[in-house]
XYZ file of C-alpha atoms in Angstrom:
682
model
C 76.227 182.335 92.047
C 77.899 183.885 95.064
C 75.597 184.910 97.918
C 74.643 188.554 98.019
C 77.037 190.317 100.379
C 77.575 193.672 98.705
C 79.320 196.560 100.389
C 76.941 199.054 98.874
C 79.224 202.037 99.425
C 81.747 200.635 96.978
C 80.902 200.576 93.309
C 83.265 198.736 91.023
C 83.890 199.615 87.418
C 84.277 196.790 84.919
C 87.424 198.093 83.324
C 90.803 197.040 82.003
C 92.944 200.175 82.274
C 96.492 201.177 81.402
C 98.946 203.932 82.259
C 98.665 207.173 80.310
C 100.014 210.733 80.143
C 98.773 214.081 78.992
C 100.104 215.324 75.676
C 101.903 218.174 77.405
C 103.645 215.900 79.876
C 106.295 214.541 77.565
C 104.687 211.360 76.225
C 107.155 209.739 73.862
C 105.538 208.675 70.610
C 106.951 206.396 67.989
C 107.914 207.828 64.607
C 104.546 206.604 63.311
C 102.056 207.405 66.074
C 99.233 204.949 66.438
C 95.602 205.931 66.109
C 92.431 203.921 66.562
C 92.099 200.296 65.415
C 90.961 201.081 61.876
C 90.418 197.433 60.985
C 87.915 197.066 63.836
C 85.553 199.653 62.363
C 82.474 198.510 60.457
C 82.279 201.010 57.614
C 78.880 199.704 56.572
C 77.347 201.189 59.725
C 76.515 204.884 59.989
C 78.269 206.278 63.096
C 75.353 208.666 63.600
C 72.909 205.750 63.666
C 74.709 203.119 65.772
C 78.119 204.067 67.067
C 78.474 200.761 68.918
C 78.141 198.897 65.624
C 80.411 201.337 63.829
C 83.330 201.655 66.271
C 84.314 197.983 66.459
C 81.574 195.941 64.847
C 84.060 194.433 62.393
C 86.233 193.162 65.257
C 83.276 191.534 66.986
C 82.177 189.878 63.762
C 85.644 188.410 63.247
C 86.175 187.442 66.890
C 83.208 185.536 68.337
C 82.954 185.099 72.081
C 85.135 182.137 73.153
C 83.132 179.207 74.561
C 84.359 179.776 78.123
C 83.659 183.529 78.200
C 80.489 185.497 78.902
C 81.653 188.550 76.924
C 84.461 189.442 74.587
C 86.387 192.405 73.191
C 90.006 193.488 72.924
C 89.670 194.681 76.508
C 88.428 191.320 77.796
C 91.050 189.510 75.748
C 93.678 191.619 77.513
C 92.241 190.616 80.876
C 92.595 186.957 79.965
C 96.134 187.602 78.753
C 96.842 188.985 82.201
C 96.026 185.539 83.570
C 98.504 184.045 81.124
C 101.136 186.239 82.795
C 100.125 184.936 86.199
C 100.233 181.386 84.855
C 103.836 181.856 83.684
C 104.798 183.378 87.022
C 103.210 180.551 89.004
C 104.752 177.859 86.818
C 108.174 179.265 87.618
C 107.453 179.388 91.347
C 105.741 176.013 91.666
C 108.620 174.310 89.888
C 110.970 174.939 92.813
C 110.668 172.927 96.045
C 113.255 174.945 98.003
C 111.339 178.128 98.785
C 111.425 179.016 102.503
C 108.298 177.804 104.287
C 105.585 180.498 104.516
C 107.329 182.707 101.977
C 104.971 184.189 99.400
C 106.770 182.163 96.719
C 106.128 178.915 98.586
C 102.516 179.767 99.337
C 101.295 180.799 95.919
C 103.439 178.193 94.170
C 102.229 175.321 96.342
C 98.631 176.498 96.131
C 98.835 176.338 92.362
C 100.462 172.886 92.527
C 97.705 171.556 94.763
C 94.949 173.042 92.618
C 96.445 171.644 89.415
C 96.609 168.117 90.868
C 93.325 167.237 89.204
C 93.719 163.480 89.675
C 93.943 163.825 93.445
C 91.017 166.225 93.528
C 88.870 163.818 91.519
C 89.863 160.848 93.656
C 88.758 162.729 96.753
C 85.190 163.224 95.566
C 83.172 164.707 98.393
C 85.583 163.470 101.072
C 87.127 166.930 101.781
C 83.860 168.371 103.098
C 82.523 165.219 104.784
C 83.672 166.309 108.284
C 81.541 169.438 107.974
C 78.616 167.499 106.498
C 78.802 165.054 109.391
C 79.005 167.897 111.896
C 75.815 169.363 110.418
C 74.126 165.962 110.615
C 74.990 165.597 114.294
C 73.260 168.858 115.286
C 70.680 168.141 117.965
C 69.887 171.456 119.645
C 69.462 175.145 118.810
C 72.863 175.699 120.398
C 74.377 173.253 117.907
C 72.744 175.179 115.051
C 74.112 178.490 116.339
C 77.576 176.977 116.600
C 77.460 175.539 113.073
C 76.350 178.834 111.532
C 79.412 180.380 113.147
C 81.733 177.696 111.796
C 80.474 178.227 108.248
C 80.871 181.973 108.676
C 84.525 181.343 109.593
C 84.929 179.840 106.101
C 83.297 182.794 104.313
C 79.985 180.985 103.874
C 77.462 183.700 104.795
C 74.430 181.617 105.676
C 71.898 182.791 106.544
C 73.526 186.197 107.047
C 76.973 187.648 106.532
C 79.235 189.904 108.564
C 81.980 192.177 107.308
C 83.945 195.237 108.396
C 83.476 198.729 107.020
C 83.846 202.334 108.169
C 81.015 203.674 110.289
C 78.752 205.816 108.113
C 78.596 208.405 110.882
C 82.121 208.152 112.274
C 84.017 207.273 109.096
C 87.343 207.262 110.899
C 86.292 204.096 112.774
C 85.574 200.551 111.529
C 82.499 198.694 112.755
C 80.796 195.401 111.972
C 78.066 195.245 109.334
C 75.490 192.444 109.401
C 74.156 191.820 105.899
C 71.681 189.597 104.098
C 73.141 186.404 102.669
C 72.429 182.753 102.144
C 70.717 182.783 98.736
C 71.702 180.404 95.941
C 69.976 182.296 93.125
C 71.366 185.662 91.982
C 68.976 187.883 93.996
C 65.559 188.144 95.633
C 63.646 188.710 92.396
C 64.511 185.224 91.182
C 62.484 183.863 94.093
C 59.473 186.173 94.040
C 58.817 187.518 90.537
C 56.307 185.766 88.331
C 57.667 186.485 84.841
C 58.348 183.283 82.867
C 62.134 183.699 82.970
C 62.124 183.767 86.784
C 59.731 180.831 86.987
C 62.013 178.885 84.659
C 65.067 179.792 86.753
C 63.368 178.501 89.899
C 62.473 175.235 88.191
C 66.035 174.807 86.912
C 67.408 175.667 90.344
C 65.311 172.982 92.020
C 66.695 170.410 89.588
C 70.230 171.698 90.141
C 70.001 171.516 93.935
C 68.523 168.051 93.692
C 71.313 166.914 91.388
C 73.896 168.147 93.877
C 72.274 166.195 96.696
C 72.240 163.100 94.502
C 75.967 163.538 93.887
C 76.357 163.478 97.670
C 74.773 160.033 97.631
C 71.132 160.912 98.205
C 68.281 158.968 96.664
C 66.062 160.604 94.025
C 63.133 161.211 96.363
C 65.362 162.467 99.184
C 67.229 164.803 96.837
C 63.977 166.280 95.555
C 62.729 166.799 99.109
C 66.016 168.465 100.014
C 65.714 170.832 97.054
C 62.179 171.757 98.125
C 63.438 172.512 101.627
C 66.233 174.708 100.316
C 63.800 176.622 98.134
C 61.385 177.129 101.034
C 64.061 178.505 103.363
C 65.712 180.680 100.741
C 62.395 182.060 99.496
C 61.564 183.207 103.016
C 64.923 184.952 103.270
C 64.528 186.468 99.814
C 61.089 187.916 100.553
C 62.592 189.768 103.511
C 65.508 191.116 101.445
C 65.853 194.436 99.663
C 65.975 194.361 95.883
C 68.968 195.547 93.886
C 67.599 199.037 93.326
C 66.822 199.592 97.002
C 70.315 198.398 97.921
C 71.791 201.265 95.910
C 70.471 203.790 98.426
C 72.962 203.901 101.317
C 70.248 205.251 103.614
C 68.238 202.067 103.050
C 71.062 200.017 104.575
C 72.089 202.521 107.272
C 70.809 201.146 110.573
C 73.313 201.619 113.361
C 72.300 199.716 116.480
C 73.745 198.670 119.800
C 74.716 195.079 120.433
C 71.713 194.775 122.763
C 69.411 195.955 119.975
C 70.904 193.368 117.615
C 70.177 190.645 120.157
C 66.600 191.870 120.437
C 66.105 191.563 116.661
C 66.950 187.850 116.695
C 67.063 186.605 120.294
C 67.133 182.956 119.243
C 70.575 183.368 117.702
C 73.519 183.350 120.110
C 75.067 186.644 119.062
C 77.216 186.803 122.203
C 78.715 183.384 121.493
C 79.160 184.173 117.815
C 80.983 187.447 118.532
C 83.105 185.823 121.227
C 84.213 182.986 118.931
C 84.924 185.506 116.161
C 86.905 187.685 118.612
C 84.686 190.666 117.852
C 83.788 193.469 120.269
C 80.177 193.594 121.429
C 79.930 197.205 120.336
C 77.655 199.300 118.139
C 77.329 197.942 114.623
C 75.275 198.371 111.456
C 72.433 196.058 110.460
C 71.991 196.536 106.726
C 68.518 194.986 106.555
C 66.681 194.723 109.888
C 63.699 192.968 108.292
C 66.024 190.280 106.998
C 67.451 189.685 110.486
C 63.915 189.413 111.821
C 63.184 186.813 109.144
C 66.222 184.859 110.324
C 64.706 184.976 113.802
C 61.353 183.759 112.452
C 62.979 180.810 110.722
C 65.056 179.954 113.776
C 61.815 179.484 115.689
C 59.677 177.868 112.973
C 61.918 175.898 110.627
C 62.580 172.389 111.999
C 66.167 171.505 112.766
C 66.061 168.989 109.929
C 65.298 171.816 107.515
C 68.224 173.836 108.812
C 70.499 170.830 108.350
C 69.455 170.537 104.721
C 69.827 174.281 104.134
C 73.311 174.486 105.682
C 74.499 171.407 103.787
C 73.415 173.078 100.583
C 75.127 176.356 101.434
C 78.350 174.464 102.137
C 78.064 172.349 99.006
C 77.193 175.324 96.824
C 80.310 177.178 97.966
C 82.582 174.141 97.812
C 81.465 172.648 94.482
C 84.009 174.465 92.255
C 86.785 173.038 94.467
C 85.527 169.450 94.549
C 85.762 166.603 92.034
C 84.696 166.876 88.415
C 81.041 165.786 88.805
C 80.421 168.590 91.309
C 82.236 171.105 89.125
C 80.238 170.002 86.093
C 76.889 170.337 87.835
C 77.845 173.719 89.287
C 78.856 174.942 85.835
C 75.760 173.513 84.161
C 73.535 175.802 86.218
C 75.621 178.869 87.040
C 77.809 178.983 83.946
C 75.832 177.416 81.123
C 72.246 178.155 82.113
C 72.467 181.503 83.909
C 75.402 183.066 82.031
C 75.212 181.201 78.711
C 78.843 180.093 78.569
C 79.484 176.931 76.559
C 82.333 175.397 78.487
C 84.341 175.838 81.677
C 87.550 177.787 81.633
C 90.629 175.538 81.586
C 91.659 174.321 85.005
C 94.893 176.307 85.074
C 92.930 179.529 84.631
C 90.435 178.668 87.357
C 93.367 177.882 89.658
C 95.009 181.212 88.861
C 91.754 183.019 89.613
C 91.355 181.201 92.933
C 94.980 181.878 93.846
C 94.336 185.567 93.302
C 91.074 185.426 95.234
C 92.516 183.727 98.311
C 96.168 184.871 98.357
C 95.852 188.034 96.292
C 98.450 190.263 97.906
C 100.962 187.411 98.117
C 100.463 186.774 94.409
C 100.383 190.523 93.856
C 103.876 191.034 95.252
C 105.382 188.738 92.639
C 103.140 190.098 89.883
C 104.276 193.658 90.592
C 107.928 192.620 90.627
C 107.673 191.040 87.182
C 105.058 193.008 85.268
C 104.598 196.484 86.752
C 107.245 199.033 85.704
C 107.633 201.986 88.107
C 107.226 204.422 85.218
C 103.632 203.253 84.773
C 102.723 204.443 88.254
C 104.258 207.871 87.682
C 102.430 208.345 84.400
C 99.129 207.153 85.859
C 99.488 209.664 88.684
C 99.907 212.452 86.146
C 96.892 211.334 84.154
C 94.660 211.101 87.213
C 95.808 214.518 88.446
C 94.904 216.115 85.146
C 91.491 214.462 85.038
C 90.800 215.662 88.591
C 91.719 219.162 87.421
C 89.247 218.794 84.559
C 86.557 217.759 87.045
C 87.348 220.841 89.122
C 86.862 223.046 86.076
C 83.580 221.288 85.367
C 82.268 221.884 88.897
C 83.415 225.504 88.707
C 81.431 225.991 85.506
C 78.095 224.412 86.467
C 75.377 227.041 86.638
C 72.803 225.141 88.676
C 74.688 224.918 92.008
C 74.765 227.646 94.625
C 78.224 228.858 95.690
C 78.032 227.216 99.118
C 77.216 223.761 97.744
C 79.760 224.177 94.962
C 82.508 224.888 97.488
C 81.616 221.707 99.371
C 81.783 219.734 96.131
C 85.201 221.212 95.400
C 86.355 220.405 98.939
C 85.320 216.794 98.443
C 87.185 216.620 95.137
C 90.295 218.151 96.725
C 90.178 215.498 99.463
C 90.221 212.621 96.952
C 92.853 210.013 97.732
C 94.329 208.162 94.763
C 95.885 204.693 94.985
C 97.781 203.289 92.052
C 99.462 199.946 91.500
C 99.739 198.172 94.836
C 99.491 198.713 98.621
C 102.209 200.550 100.484
C 102.132 197.760 103.057
C 101.490 194.150 102.053
C 99.300 191.776 104.028
C 101.204 189.210 106.070
C 100.249 185.677 105.014
C 102.816 183.831 107.142
C 100.093 182.324 109.336
C 98.494 180.611 106.326
C 99.684 177.022 105.942
C 99.747 176.002 102.283
C 100.840 172.493 101.250
C 101.372 171.196 97.709
C 99.303 168.038 98.297
C 96.373 169.496 100.269
C 94.127 171.456 97.905
C 90.928 171.620 99.957
C 92.847 172.342 103.147
C 94.547 175.188 101.288
C 91.183 176.567 100.164
C 89.957 176.455 103.754
C 93.132 178.132 105.007
C 92.801 180.924 102.465
C 89.134 181.495 103.196
C 89.735 181.495 106.936
C 92.599 183.954 106.620
C 90.545 186.428 104.624
C 87.643 186.271 107.078
C 89.940 186.768 110.050
C 91.823 189.552 108.277
C 88.568 191.412 107.635
C 87.270 190.888 111.162
C 90.559 192.117 112.617
C 89.715 195.657 111.519
C 86.481 195.921 113.504
C 86.734 198.288 116.447
C 89.883 199.969 115.123
C 90.639 203.239 113.346
C 90.331 203.027 109.571
C 93.523 201.794 107.938
C 93.604 203.857 104.755
C 96.419 201.770 103.325
C 94.209 198.709 102.874
C 92.953 197.841 99.412
C 89.648 196.407 98.250
C 91.182 194.726 95.176
C 94.302 192.682 94.612
C 97.213 194.101 92.567
C 96.762 191.719 89.577
C 93.103 192.733 89.193
C 92.107 194.271 85.856
C 89.650 196.663 87.420
C 89.204 199.921 89.336
C 86.886 201.295 91.987
C 85.699 204.278 93.976
C 85.194 203.809 97.720
C 82.730 206.429 98.898
C 83.452 205.925 102.595
C 87.175 206.540 102.134
C 86.687 209.123 99.359
C 89.289 207.366 97.249
C 89.763 205.995 93.756
C 91.926 202.930 93.224
C 93.696 201.553 90.142
C 95.476 198.202 90.704
C 98.608 197.303 88.742
C 96.690 194.721 86.722
C 94.844 197.436 84.849
C 97.901 199.493 83.959
C 98.873 197.825 80.695
C 97.788 197.679 77.035
C 95.542 197.724 75.121
C 93.610 200.477 76.885
C 96.754 202.589 76.777
C 99.508 202.387 74.208
C 102.770 204.301 74.600
C 102.798 204.783 70.827
C 99.205 205.983 70.587
C 98.172 209.577 70.059
C 96.582 211.502 72.911
C 93.140 211.171 71.350
C 93.199 207.400 71.792
C 94.505 207.465 75.349
C 92.050 210.141 76.408
C 89.157 208.364 74.716
C 89.872 205.070 76.474
C 91.660 205.385 79.794
C 90.818 209.059 80.150
C 87.094 208.360 80.118
C 87.572 205.506 82.579
C 89.535 207.637 85.029
C 86.901 210.327 84.697
C 84.260 207.680 85.345
C 85.850 206.711 88.669
C 86.296 210.352 89.691
C 82.682 211.172 88.934
C 81.430 208.218 90.990
C 82.103 210.425 93.998
C 79.397 212.721 92.641
C 76.852 210.233 91.263
C 73.508 209.473 92.902
C 75.229 207.359 95.581
C 78.570 209.084 95.985
C 76.920 212.489 96.328
C 75.416 211.328 99.629
C 78.893 211.075 101.193
C 80.917 214.091 102.280
C 84.615 214.848 101.897
C 85.435 212.733 104.971
C 83.429 209.705 103.831
C 80.490 210.285 106.141
C 76.918 209.622 105.051
C 76.037 213.270 105.389
C 73.959 215.598 103.229
C 76.150 218.521 102.114
C 73.645 219.845 99.584
C 71.220 222.720 99.900
C 67.613 221.682 99.374
C 67.362 223.526 96.065
C 70.669 222.189 94.716
C 69.725 218.641 95.666
C 66.409 218.984 93.852
C 68.168 220.176 90.694
C 70.722 217.366 90.971
C 67.959 214.780 91.260
C 66.230 216.235 88.206
C 69.424 215.778 86.238
C 69.923 212.216 87.430
C 66.274 211.594 86.568
C 67.103 212.376 82.948
C 69.693 209.581 82.949
C 67.232 207.183 84.567
C 64.650 207.892 81.892
C 67.209 207.497 79.102
C 68.287 204.029 80.211
C 64.749 202.884 80.951
C 64.261 203.179 77.215
C 67.032 200.727 76.315
C 65.867 197.127 75.722
C 68.022 194.053 75.240
C 65.164 191.975 73.832
C 61.366 192.233 73.669
C 59.966 192.582 77.173
C 63.328 193.069 78.930
C 64.746 196.566 79.301
C 67.255 198.268 81.537
C 66.141 199.396 84.977
C 67.199 203.033 84.879
C 67.417 203.316 88.652
C 69.708 200.298 88.889
C 72.253 201.683 86.400
C 72.027 205.376 87.371
C 75.434 205.619 89.020
C 77.394 203.844 86.322
C 75.596 205.786 83.601
C 76.344 209.092 85.321
C 79.958 207.920 85.576
C 80.177 207.190 81.859
C 78.521 210.474 80.893
C 80.639 212.617 83.210
C 83.760 210.585 82.446
C 83.386 211.181 78.709
C 82.761 214.875 79.259
C 85.712 215.599 81.533
C 88.081 213.394 79.521
C 87.084 215.293 76.383
C 87.623 218.556 78.242
C 91.106 217.488 79.339
C 91.873 216.351 75.793
C 90.936 219.758 74.422
C 93.299 221.401 76.915
C 96.109 219.117 75.828
C 95.469 219.951 72.178
C 95.801 223.640 72.909
C 99.475 223.035 73.704
C 100.219 220.047 71.493
C 97.688 219.708 68.666
C 96.842 216.098 67.920
C 97.282 214.918 64.337
C 94.613 213.583 62.028
C 95.279 209.901 61.360
C 93.817 207.350 58.962
C 91.294 209.895 57.766
C 89.955 210.653 61.245
C 90.098 213.989 63.013
C 91.423 214.076 66.595
C 87.886 214.406 67.975
C 86.688 211.450 65.920
C 89.600 209.392 67.207
C 88.671 210.302 70.793
C 85.117 209.021 70.411
C 86.083 205.946 68.391
C 88.579 205.047 71.118
C 85.759 205.021 73.663
C 83.575 202.899 71.385
C 86.407 200.429 70.826
C 87.362 200.288 74.483
C 83.832 199.769 75.737
C 82.364 197.766 72.839
C 82.000 194.294 74.337
C 80.034 191.486 72.751
C 77.900 189.926 75.518
C 75.967 186.672 75.518
C 72.159 187.079 75.679
C 71.963 185.100 78.924
C 74.590 187.315 80.523
C 72.732 190.400 79.354
C 69.623 189.147 81.143
C 71.636 188.659 84.327
C 73.099 192.144 84.000
C 69.779 193.860 83.406
C 68.422 192.135 86.494
C 71.238 192.736 88.953
C 74.278 194.540 87.543
C 74.575 198.309 88.152
C 76.536 198.528 84.881
C 74.540 198.820 81.649
C 75.393 196.421 78.858
C 78.238 197.562 76.617
C 76.141 198.738 73.691
C 74.377 201.323 75.823
C 77.571 202.347 77.602
C 78.834 203.354 74.167
C 75.800 205.058 72.678
C 74.240 206.345 75.921
C 76.769 208.969 76.993
C 77.881 209.959 73.486
C 74.337 210.663 72.329
C 74.186 213.396 74.980
C 77.352 215.168 73.816
C 77.138 217.973 71.235
C 80.860 217.437 70.620
C 80.117 213.948 69.302
C 77.403 215.246 66.990
C 79.797 217.867 65.644
C 82.697 215.427 65.249
C 80.703 213.145 62.942
C 78.471 215.818 61.383
C 75.338 214.064 62.587
C 71.989 215.586 61.746
C 69.779 216.803 64.566
C 67.379 213.881 64.083
C 70.065 211.158 63.936
C 69.591 208.217 66.367
C 72.917 209.058 68.052
C 71.755 212.614 68.808
C 69.318 213.212 71.649
C 67.095 216.271 71.161
C 68.134 219.298 73.245
C 65.059 218.988 75.476
C 65.956 215.347 76.304
C 69.725 215.724 76.523
C 71.190 214.631 79.865
C 74.010 216.427 81.621
C 74.741 215.889 85.289
C 78.327 217.149 85.406
């Protein structure tokens, strides 16, 4: 699993979106407008008892999760189809040797060629990373250790800490450095410290996994076991000093602005001055996300023998590099992270892993060609209209709430009015011309891509915020809300079917993409986003009484999701999923509100025996109704701020009287929460 280096002010939605329009905006429908996927519905299930089972249970039964996937639905199938598009694009580009050097065509095409040369990769074995392994082995002094930590940081290996750029919480127009916890091989701190059997088992499996990796490097059985014990000892110390996933959701818990001198005082045995000089960073004020973690780094610098640090850094390098090395390393990496932790049965095909890595390392270069081929300009225009109308629906919702005082309400409306919306792709592309990519040098290409992205991020520190930069690549099937920039972002990769269909009725588009857009809008007003003002500053704009009422309402959502279990003894942590659950609840409400407005001008038809309101809710159930492997569900409940799909379907809808009315559910139906337990934040 990737080390924990979360920018806690950004919360990503797990969505595959598509362009959409309001009914009154001239959406052209086919002669036979399309409704919900009738064949996906399980008619044997009562919609008032289990809407997740009803909405698309038949589809899930007929379409089991593919062996290489953790979850599956029409939405996830569309995301994988998106990678098929990238595969076709890259095959065309990599088939031509005459692209100008350093052109985006040459770079992404040659990267794909090098990655797909599996024979060469397998012949290389561990050879690509041997120079770094040998450099670690030759460390003799604390100065050598400091230098090596810096070299790994240059390659996006955040051990034992990480550093990234982000707007200053208190001067959001400026970018500063953030020092964050990193360097863990297990998913999060709880895997190291909790005593439940599943965490004990994970630790035992992890020790075997680390030992196996050291054996693949050529170590003897006893030496590999000793190395694994060392790694566990170092990482456990770091984990104990780390915040858990719930604490990390509070931006105040990670808001610790300090001077450079204060940073040095926290860990004087690390050469911060040399590190910042080599990274070409200003020795200016910065944010330390977790001061106790930095102090633990200092403790280990003084107490852990140099031999232990060598073992730990070798592991951090190997853990990051394994997916890019020969087949034995890939297999062992998958056996633990893919098969054991996530429950997948086989690796994705190599071409797909290469496409994903191409996007990860050269995303805006790949994005330029993706947009040219697959993103019609009309999609951006229609998405802009849809977002504008959902923002208007959110404004009406804020206007109508009866628990906010006028002063606080005006500040909420000012924040909404200041929302910036990005759709499709950046106005200015990143310049990758300095990145040398060669068709026969896969590992060197990986290093070049990693180094570029680190340097690109560091280059922003000490400068005014560049609001044209994106946090996702254009081909990404996803969306996000950035609290510090007060913006919502929808990359081109999400603006395609099946979430939106040009031939579908408004009810379907509102129920799927409309709820998702509303979800991203409402993130600005969830338990995290509400702590940031219209300018992106971490600043309380609430009156004391209004904040108390808001927290009572979010408390209702917390309690609701605490009651959802995935299996005996394992239930959702309501505080971990609060923001995403507020987003789903508010998103469904404002999308439904906007849909009702559209119907007032252009009434939606009944189709396939379903009323327009029923179609709206079924569309949400079908869009969100993923099948998820049990192992992945356990990972999600532990560390993912998103609830599992079943509860993202039934959770928000069970709070909506409009749903109860649409399906004529009785007051005591499982899909109807009693009035005294009904949650409504926005």
